[in-house]
XYZ file of C-alpha atoms in Angstrom:
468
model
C 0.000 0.000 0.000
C 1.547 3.106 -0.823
C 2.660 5.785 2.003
C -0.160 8.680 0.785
C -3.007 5.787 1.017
C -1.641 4.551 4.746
C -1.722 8.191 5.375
C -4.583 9.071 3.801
C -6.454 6.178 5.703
C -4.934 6.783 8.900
C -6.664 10.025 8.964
C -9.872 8.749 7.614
C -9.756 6.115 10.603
C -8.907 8.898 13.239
C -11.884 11.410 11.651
C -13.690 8.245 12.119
C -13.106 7.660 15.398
C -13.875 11.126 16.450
C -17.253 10.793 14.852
C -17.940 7.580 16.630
C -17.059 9.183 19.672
C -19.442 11.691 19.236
C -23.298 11.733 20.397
C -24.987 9.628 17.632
C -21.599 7.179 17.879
C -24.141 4.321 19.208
C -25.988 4.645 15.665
C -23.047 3.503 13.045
C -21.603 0.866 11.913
C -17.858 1.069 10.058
C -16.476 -0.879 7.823
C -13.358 -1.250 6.041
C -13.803 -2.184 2.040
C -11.566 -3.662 -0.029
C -12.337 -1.781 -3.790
C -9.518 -3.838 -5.385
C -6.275 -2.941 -7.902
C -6.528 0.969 -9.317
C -6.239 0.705 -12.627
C -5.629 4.158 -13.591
C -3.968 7.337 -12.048
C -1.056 8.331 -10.289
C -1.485 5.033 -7.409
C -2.290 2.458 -10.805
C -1.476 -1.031 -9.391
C -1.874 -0.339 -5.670
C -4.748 -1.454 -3.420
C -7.357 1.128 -2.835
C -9.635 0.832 0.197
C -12.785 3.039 1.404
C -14.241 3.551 4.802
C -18.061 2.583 4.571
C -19.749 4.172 7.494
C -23.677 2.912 7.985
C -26.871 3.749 10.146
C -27.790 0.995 12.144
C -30.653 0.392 14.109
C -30.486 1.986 17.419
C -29.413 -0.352 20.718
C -33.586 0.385 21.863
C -33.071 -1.790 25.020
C -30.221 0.925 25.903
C -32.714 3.318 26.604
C -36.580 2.346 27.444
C -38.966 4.704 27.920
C -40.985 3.358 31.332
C -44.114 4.386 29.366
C -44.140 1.963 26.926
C -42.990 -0.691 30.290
C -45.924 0.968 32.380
C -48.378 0.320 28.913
C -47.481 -3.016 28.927
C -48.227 -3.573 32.907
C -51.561 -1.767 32.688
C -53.237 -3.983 30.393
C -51.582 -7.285 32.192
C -53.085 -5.689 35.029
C -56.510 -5.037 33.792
C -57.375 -8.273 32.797
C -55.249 -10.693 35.696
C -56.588 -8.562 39.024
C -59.587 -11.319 38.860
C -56.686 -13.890 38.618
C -54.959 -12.490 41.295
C -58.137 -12.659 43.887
C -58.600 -15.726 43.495
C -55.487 -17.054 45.346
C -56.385 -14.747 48.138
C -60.274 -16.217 48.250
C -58.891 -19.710 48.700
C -56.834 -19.034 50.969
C -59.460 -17.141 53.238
C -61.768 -19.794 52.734
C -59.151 -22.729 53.563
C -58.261 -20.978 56.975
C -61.732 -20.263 57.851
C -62.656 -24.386 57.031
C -59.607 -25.888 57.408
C -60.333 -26.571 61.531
C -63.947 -28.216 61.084
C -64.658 -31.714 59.721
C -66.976 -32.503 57.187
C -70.058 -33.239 59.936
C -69.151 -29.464 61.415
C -68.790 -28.095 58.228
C -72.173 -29.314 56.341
C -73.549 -28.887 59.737
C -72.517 -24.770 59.739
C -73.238 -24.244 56.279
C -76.910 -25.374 56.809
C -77.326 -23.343 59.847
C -76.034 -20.188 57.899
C -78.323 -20.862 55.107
C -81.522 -21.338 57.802
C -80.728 -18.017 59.906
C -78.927 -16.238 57.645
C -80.218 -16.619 54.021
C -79.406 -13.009 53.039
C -75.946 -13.196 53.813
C -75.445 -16.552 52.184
C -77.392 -15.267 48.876
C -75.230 -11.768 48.343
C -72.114 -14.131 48.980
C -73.607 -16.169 46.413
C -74.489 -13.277 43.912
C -70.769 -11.786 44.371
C -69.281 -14.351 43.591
C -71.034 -14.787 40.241
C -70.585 -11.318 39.120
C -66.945 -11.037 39.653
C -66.831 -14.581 37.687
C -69.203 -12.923 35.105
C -67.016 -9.583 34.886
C -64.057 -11.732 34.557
C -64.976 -14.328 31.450
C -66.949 -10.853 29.470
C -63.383 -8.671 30.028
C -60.461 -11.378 29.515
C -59.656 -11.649 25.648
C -61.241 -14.016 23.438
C -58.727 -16.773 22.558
C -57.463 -16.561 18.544
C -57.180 -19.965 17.070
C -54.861 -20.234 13.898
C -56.641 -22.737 11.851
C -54.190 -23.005 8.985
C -52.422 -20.642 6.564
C -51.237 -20.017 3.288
C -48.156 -18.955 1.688
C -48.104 -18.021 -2.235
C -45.302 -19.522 -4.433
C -44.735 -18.159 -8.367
C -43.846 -20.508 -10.859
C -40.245 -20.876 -11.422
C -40.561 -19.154 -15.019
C -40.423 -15.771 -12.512
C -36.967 -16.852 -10.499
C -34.227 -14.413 -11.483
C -30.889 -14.629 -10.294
C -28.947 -11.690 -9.108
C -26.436 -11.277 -12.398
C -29.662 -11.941 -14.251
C -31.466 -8.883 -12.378
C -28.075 -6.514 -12.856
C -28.046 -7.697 -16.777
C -31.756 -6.900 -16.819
C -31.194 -3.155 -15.104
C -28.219 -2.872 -17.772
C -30.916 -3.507 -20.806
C -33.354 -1.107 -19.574
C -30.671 1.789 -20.412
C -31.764 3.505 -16.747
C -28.396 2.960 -15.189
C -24.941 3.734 -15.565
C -21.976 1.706 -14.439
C -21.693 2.581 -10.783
C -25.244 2.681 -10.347
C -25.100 -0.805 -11.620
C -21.850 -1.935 -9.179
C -23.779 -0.206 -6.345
C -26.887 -2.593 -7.101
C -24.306 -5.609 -7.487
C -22.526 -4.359 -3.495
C -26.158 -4.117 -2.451
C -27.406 -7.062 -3.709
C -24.260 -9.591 -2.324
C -24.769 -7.970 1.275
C -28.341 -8.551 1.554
C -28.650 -12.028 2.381
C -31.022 -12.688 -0.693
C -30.095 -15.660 -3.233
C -30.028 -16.767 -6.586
C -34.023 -17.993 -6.377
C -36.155 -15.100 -5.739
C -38.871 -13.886 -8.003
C -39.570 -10.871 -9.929
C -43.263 -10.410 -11.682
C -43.248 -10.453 -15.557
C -43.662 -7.105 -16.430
C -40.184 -5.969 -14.985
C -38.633 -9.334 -17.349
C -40.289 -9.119 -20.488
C -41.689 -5.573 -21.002
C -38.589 -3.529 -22.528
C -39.576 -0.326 -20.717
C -39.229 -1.910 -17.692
C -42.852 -0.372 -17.203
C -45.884 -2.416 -15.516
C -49.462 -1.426 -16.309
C -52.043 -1.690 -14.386
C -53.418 -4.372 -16.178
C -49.863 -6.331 -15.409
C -50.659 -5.084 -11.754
C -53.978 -6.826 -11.603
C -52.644 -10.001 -13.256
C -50.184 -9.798 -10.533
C -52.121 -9.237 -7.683
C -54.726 -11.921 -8.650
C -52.125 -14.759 -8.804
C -50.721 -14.195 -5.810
C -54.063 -13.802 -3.547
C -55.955 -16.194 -5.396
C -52.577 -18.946 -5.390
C -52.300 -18.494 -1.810
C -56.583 -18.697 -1.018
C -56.809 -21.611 -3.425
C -54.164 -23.550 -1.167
C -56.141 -22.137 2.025
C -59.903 -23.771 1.043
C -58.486 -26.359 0.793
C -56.299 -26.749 3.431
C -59.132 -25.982 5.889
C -61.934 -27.461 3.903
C -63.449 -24.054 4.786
C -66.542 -22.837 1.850
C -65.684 -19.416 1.087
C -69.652 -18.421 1.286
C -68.890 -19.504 5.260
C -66.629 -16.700 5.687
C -67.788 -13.444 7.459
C -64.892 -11.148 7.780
C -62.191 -10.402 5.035
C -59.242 -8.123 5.711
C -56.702 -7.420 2.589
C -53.601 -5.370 2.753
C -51.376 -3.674 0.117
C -49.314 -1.462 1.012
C -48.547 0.399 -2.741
C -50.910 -1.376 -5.334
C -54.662 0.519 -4.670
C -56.812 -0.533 -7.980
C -60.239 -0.259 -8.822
C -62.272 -2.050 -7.856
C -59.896 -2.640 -4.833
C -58.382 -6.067 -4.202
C -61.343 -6.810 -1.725
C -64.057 -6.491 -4.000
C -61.207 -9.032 -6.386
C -61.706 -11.627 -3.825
C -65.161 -11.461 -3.220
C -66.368 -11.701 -6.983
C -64.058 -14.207 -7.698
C -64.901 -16.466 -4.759
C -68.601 -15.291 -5.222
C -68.717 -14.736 -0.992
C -71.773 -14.103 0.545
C -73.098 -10.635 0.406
C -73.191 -9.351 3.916
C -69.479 -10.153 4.564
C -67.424 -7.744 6.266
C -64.638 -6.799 4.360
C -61.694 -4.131 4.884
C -58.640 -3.246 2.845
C -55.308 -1.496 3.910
C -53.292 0.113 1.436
C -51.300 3.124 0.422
C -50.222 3.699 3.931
C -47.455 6.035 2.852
C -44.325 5.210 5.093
C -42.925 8.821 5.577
C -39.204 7.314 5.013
C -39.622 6.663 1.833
C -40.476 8.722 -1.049
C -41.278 8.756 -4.525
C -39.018 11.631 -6.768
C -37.628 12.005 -9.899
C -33.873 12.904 -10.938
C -32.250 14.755 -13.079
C -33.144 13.029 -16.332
C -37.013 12.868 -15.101
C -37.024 8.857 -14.370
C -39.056 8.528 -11.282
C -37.630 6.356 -8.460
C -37.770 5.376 -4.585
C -35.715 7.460 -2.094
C -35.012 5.999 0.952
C -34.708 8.550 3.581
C -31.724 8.093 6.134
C -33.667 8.905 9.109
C -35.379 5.351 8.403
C -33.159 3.029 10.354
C -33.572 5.309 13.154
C -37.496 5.350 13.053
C -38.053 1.921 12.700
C -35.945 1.073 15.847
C -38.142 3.438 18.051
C -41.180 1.528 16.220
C -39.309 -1.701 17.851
C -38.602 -0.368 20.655
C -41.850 0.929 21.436
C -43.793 -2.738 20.492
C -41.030 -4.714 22.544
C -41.049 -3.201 25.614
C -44.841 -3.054 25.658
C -44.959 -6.967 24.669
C -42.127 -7.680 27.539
C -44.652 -7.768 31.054
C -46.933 -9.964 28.664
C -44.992 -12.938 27.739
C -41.422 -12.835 29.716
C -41.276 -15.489 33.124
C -41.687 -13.537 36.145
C -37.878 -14.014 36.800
C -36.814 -12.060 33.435
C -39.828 -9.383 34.349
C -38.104 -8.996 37.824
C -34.715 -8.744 36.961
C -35.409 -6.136 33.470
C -37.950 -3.974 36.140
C -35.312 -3.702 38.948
C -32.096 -2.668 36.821
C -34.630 -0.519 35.150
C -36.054 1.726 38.098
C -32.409 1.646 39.265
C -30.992 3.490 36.318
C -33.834 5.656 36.596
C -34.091 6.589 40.062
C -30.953 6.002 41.808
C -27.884 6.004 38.740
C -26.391 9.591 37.986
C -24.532 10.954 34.900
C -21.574 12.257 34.740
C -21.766 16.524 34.976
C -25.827 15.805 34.722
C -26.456 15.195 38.975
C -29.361 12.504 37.995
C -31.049 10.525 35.470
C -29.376 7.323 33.349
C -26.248 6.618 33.529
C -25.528 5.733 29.302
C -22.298 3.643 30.324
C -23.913 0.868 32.486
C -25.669 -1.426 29.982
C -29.238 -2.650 31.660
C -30.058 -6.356 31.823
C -31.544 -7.509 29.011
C -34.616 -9.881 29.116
C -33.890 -13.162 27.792
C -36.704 -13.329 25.075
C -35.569 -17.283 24.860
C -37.008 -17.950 27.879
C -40.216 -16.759 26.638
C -40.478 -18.282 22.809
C -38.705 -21.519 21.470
C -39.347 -20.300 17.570
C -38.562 -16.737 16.087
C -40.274 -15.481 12.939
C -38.693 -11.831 12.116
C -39.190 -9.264 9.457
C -36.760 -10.842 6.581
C -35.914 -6.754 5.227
C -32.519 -7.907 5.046
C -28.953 -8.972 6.196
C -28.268 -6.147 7.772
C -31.604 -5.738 10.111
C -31.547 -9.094 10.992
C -27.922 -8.995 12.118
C -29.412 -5.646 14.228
C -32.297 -7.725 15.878
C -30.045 -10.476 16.577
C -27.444 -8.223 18.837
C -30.574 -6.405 20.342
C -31.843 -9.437 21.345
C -29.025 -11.354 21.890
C -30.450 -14.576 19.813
C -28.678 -17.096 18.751
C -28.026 -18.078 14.605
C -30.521 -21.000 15.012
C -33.370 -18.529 16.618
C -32.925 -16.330 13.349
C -32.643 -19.402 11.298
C -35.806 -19.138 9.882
C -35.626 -15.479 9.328
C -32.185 -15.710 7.345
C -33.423 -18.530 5.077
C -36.624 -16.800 3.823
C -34.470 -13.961 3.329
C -32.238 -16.268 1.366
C -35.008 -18.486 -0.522
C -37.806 -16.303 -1.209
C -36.108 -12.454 -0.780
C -37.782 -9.597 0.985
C -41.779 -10.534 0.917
C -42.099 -7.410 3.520
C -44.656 -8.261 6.157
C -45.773 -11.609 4.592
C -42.244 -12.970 5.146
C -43.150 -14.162 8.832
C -45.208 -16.642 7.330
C -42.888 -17.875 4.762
C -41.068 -18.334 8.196
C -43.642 -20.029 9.819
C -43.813 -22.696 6.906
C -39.745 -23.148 6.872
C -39.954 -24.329 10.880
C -43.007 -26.666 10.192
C -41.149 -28.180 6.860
C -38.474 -28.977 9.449
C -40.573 -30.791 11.771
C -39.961 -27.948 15.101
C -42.834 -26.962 16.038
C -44.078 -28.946 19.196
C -47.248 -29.172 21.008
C -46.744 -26.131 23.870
C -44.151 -24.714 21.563
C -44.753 -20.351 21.544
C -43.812 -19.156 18.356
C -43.176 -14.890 18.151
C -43.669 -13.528 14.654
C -42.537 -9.992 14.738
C -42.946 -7.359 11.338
C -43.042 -3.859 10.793
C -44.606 -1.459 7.624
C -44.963 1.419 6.534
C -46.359 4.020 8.679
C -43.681 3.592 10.488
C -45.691 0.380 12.416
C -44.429 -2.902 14.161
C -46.619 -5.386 15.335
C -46.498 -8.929 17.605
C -47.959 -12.230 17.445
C -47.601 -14.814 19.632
C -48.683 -17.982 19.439
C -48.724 -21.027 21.371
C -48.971 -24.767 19.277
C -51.719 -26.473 20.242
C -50.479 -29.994 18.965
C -47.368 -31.587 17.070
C -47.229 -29.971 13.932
C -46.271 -32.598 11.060
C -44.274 -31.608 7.907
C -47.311 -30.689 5.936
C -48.774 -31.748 2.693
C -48.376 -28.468 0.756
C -45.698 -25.483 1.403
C -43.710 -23.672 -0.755
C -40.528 -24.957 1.122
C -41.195 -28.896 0.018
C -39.079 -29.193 -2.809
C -36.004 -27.032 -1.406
C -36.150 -27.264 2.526
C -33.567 -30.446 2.867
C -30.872 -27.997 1.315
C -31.520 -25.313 4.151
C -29.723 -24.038 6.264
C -27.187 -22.983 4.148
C -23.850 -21.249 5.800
C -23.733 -17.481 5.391
């Protein structure tokens, strides 16, 4: 390496340094790149490196915000203080009974009810309305009956030199747009099966109508809902609610009314679509040469780990083991009530980490947002999961590329093609959207899953995991 470039990236290391050092230090990533031989100019034949310096998402278990903790407590508390009486009713009535024998106690009770009917009847009627208050407020238990997951035809897989050459054809991009599609693509964790729709291969424009969009949209809800029937054995007249979401793709008539005529469902059914939900990190613009295109704001890495943060600490008092909820509470009202900071004389205390909650404890399957490489490398340090709990996650990622929201089912499918998922097993699916939202499900397996009949990871699953 010549003596300019050591110099040259000396300083660039020691600049860097002082930036990660700085206040937003916590929210970058570096990263040293090799860029290869120079070929031209006055350092032709040396190495050339760059300094790649990325937002990450923020460490959001570094610094909770109690409200989101308290949020989460409140509604455990709302619906377990009937739980938590009864213990203390038991154990009233045990003392109170425990000293008589049977003869004495049959004996009292029928003298109570002789002299003292009133008292023996409002016992009676308290009892049933805190019983009655307690089954109409609990939640109503979801049952997962089946599910669906779409899969194209292999006439739509593209590999990635095949999507580069196809980006090359359409006469849109030079050559270092191109090589910063090829650096994106290799870091992203996607492979060499994905899918891309028809109208982006064959039309030369690289322009889809909204015929194409239709076309689209219909084979991929009407694939997966074919598979679904009859899976479940379910008539489509018997169902009563419908719920369809699209998050960029807002025809008419919408994708709701699609389903309905095609299925011919029953008339009064309740039906509700999501879409165009404009996520305000993204935006549509055109460049200099008026083609219109995506652009991605920076701040966007940064929202969507307050969106985490925010549904994570909420879901924590829910689903953690009292143990976890004890240890994360304590360290927590320590660093806010009794830990200084330096030249501040009170609040947190940024150098003492707080315990983390071991979300293992709580879940034996993870099913996250497959975005990509790099998010799922972020979850995994938040979380401090292991390679096998983001198994799933990574593969999809791999298999099927970024199916946004819809990937946590593609998940779901890969851990019941490999035989996981166990009766009492609790499975978290966690996803995020535009907006910016992020959303939870839990579930708990009711039974032994088999390997099923149908999925779209039959035919490929034996060859997963692959090494990354």
């Amino acid at each position: 390496i010549p003596f300019s470039l050591s110099l040259s990236l000396s300083l660039s290391l020691s600049l860097l340094h002082a930036l990660v050092m700085a206040n937003e230090r916590d929210l970058l990533s570096t990263e040293i790149v090799n860029r290869g031989i120079e070929s031209s100019g006055p350092n032709a034949g040396s190495l050339t490196f760059s300094v790649r310096v990325r937002r990450r998402l923020p460490d959001f278990l570094q610094s909770v915000n109690l409200k989101y903790v308290k949020l989460g407590y409140r509604y455990l508390i709302n619906h377990g203080i009937y739980l938590a009486t009864v213990p203390v009713l038991v154990l009233v009535f045990s003392a109170e009974v425990g000293s008589l024998s049977r003869e004495e106690l049959w004996r009292k009770l029928w003298e109570d009810a002789r002299y003292d009917l009133a008292t023996v009847l409002s016992f009676f009627a308290v009892f049933v309305f805190t019983l009655s208050v307690y089954f109409m407020s609990r939640p109503r238990s979801i049952y997962l009956l089946d599910f669906a997951c779409f899969r194209p035809s292999d006439d739509f897989k593209v590999s990635k030199e095949e999507f580069i050459e196809v980006a090359r054809k359409s006469g849109k991009f030079d050559e270092g747009s191109l090589e910063f599609k090829r650096r994106i693509l290799e870091s992203s964790g996607i492979g060499d099966e994905t899918y891309i729709p028809k109208s982006v291969i064959a039309s030369a424009d690289n322009c889809a109508t909204m015929k194409e969009g239709r076309a689209e949209a219909s084979a991929v809800m009407f694939g997966a809902l074919d598979e679904l029937f009859e899976k479940t054995r379910i008539r489509p007249k018997d169902v009563g609610v419908l719920v369809v979401n699209c998050s960029i793709f807002n025809p008419t008539p919408s994708l709701s009314a699609m389903i309905i005529n095609h299925y011919k469902m029953r008339g009064n059914i309740l039906s509700c679509g999501w879409w165009q939900m404009a996520c305000r990190c993204v935006y549509q613009e055109e460049d200099e040469q008026g083609f219109k295109g995506l652009k991605v704001s920076k701040d966007l890495m940064e929202i969507g780990g307050e969106a985490l943060k925010t549904n994570i600490t909420t879901l924590g008092p829910l689903v953690l083991p009292f143990s976890e909820q004890l240890l994360f509470f304590a360290t927590l009202v320590w660093r806010q009530f009794f830990s200084s900071s330096s030249g501040s004389g009170g609040g947190l205390n940024p150098s003492k980490k707080p315990y983390i909650p071991d979300y293992k404890q709580a879940f034996e399957h993870f099913c996250v947002h497959a975005a990509s490489e790099g998010v799922l490398k972020e979850l995994q340090r938040n979380l401090e999961l292991s390679d096998r709990n983001m198994e799933a996650s990574r593969m999809t990622l791999h298999r099927f590329g970024n199916t946004s929201s819809s990937s946590i089912w593609y998940e779901l499918a890969y851990l019941e093609a490999k035989d996981r998922v166990n009766t009492g097993d609790r499975i978290w699916q966690l996803a995020f959207g535009s907006g910016f939202k992020c959303n939870s499900l839990v579930w708990r397996s009711m039974r032994r899953n088999r390997k099923p009949a149908t999925s779209p990871w039959l035919d490929c699953v034996d060859r997963y995991p692959i090494p990354f």
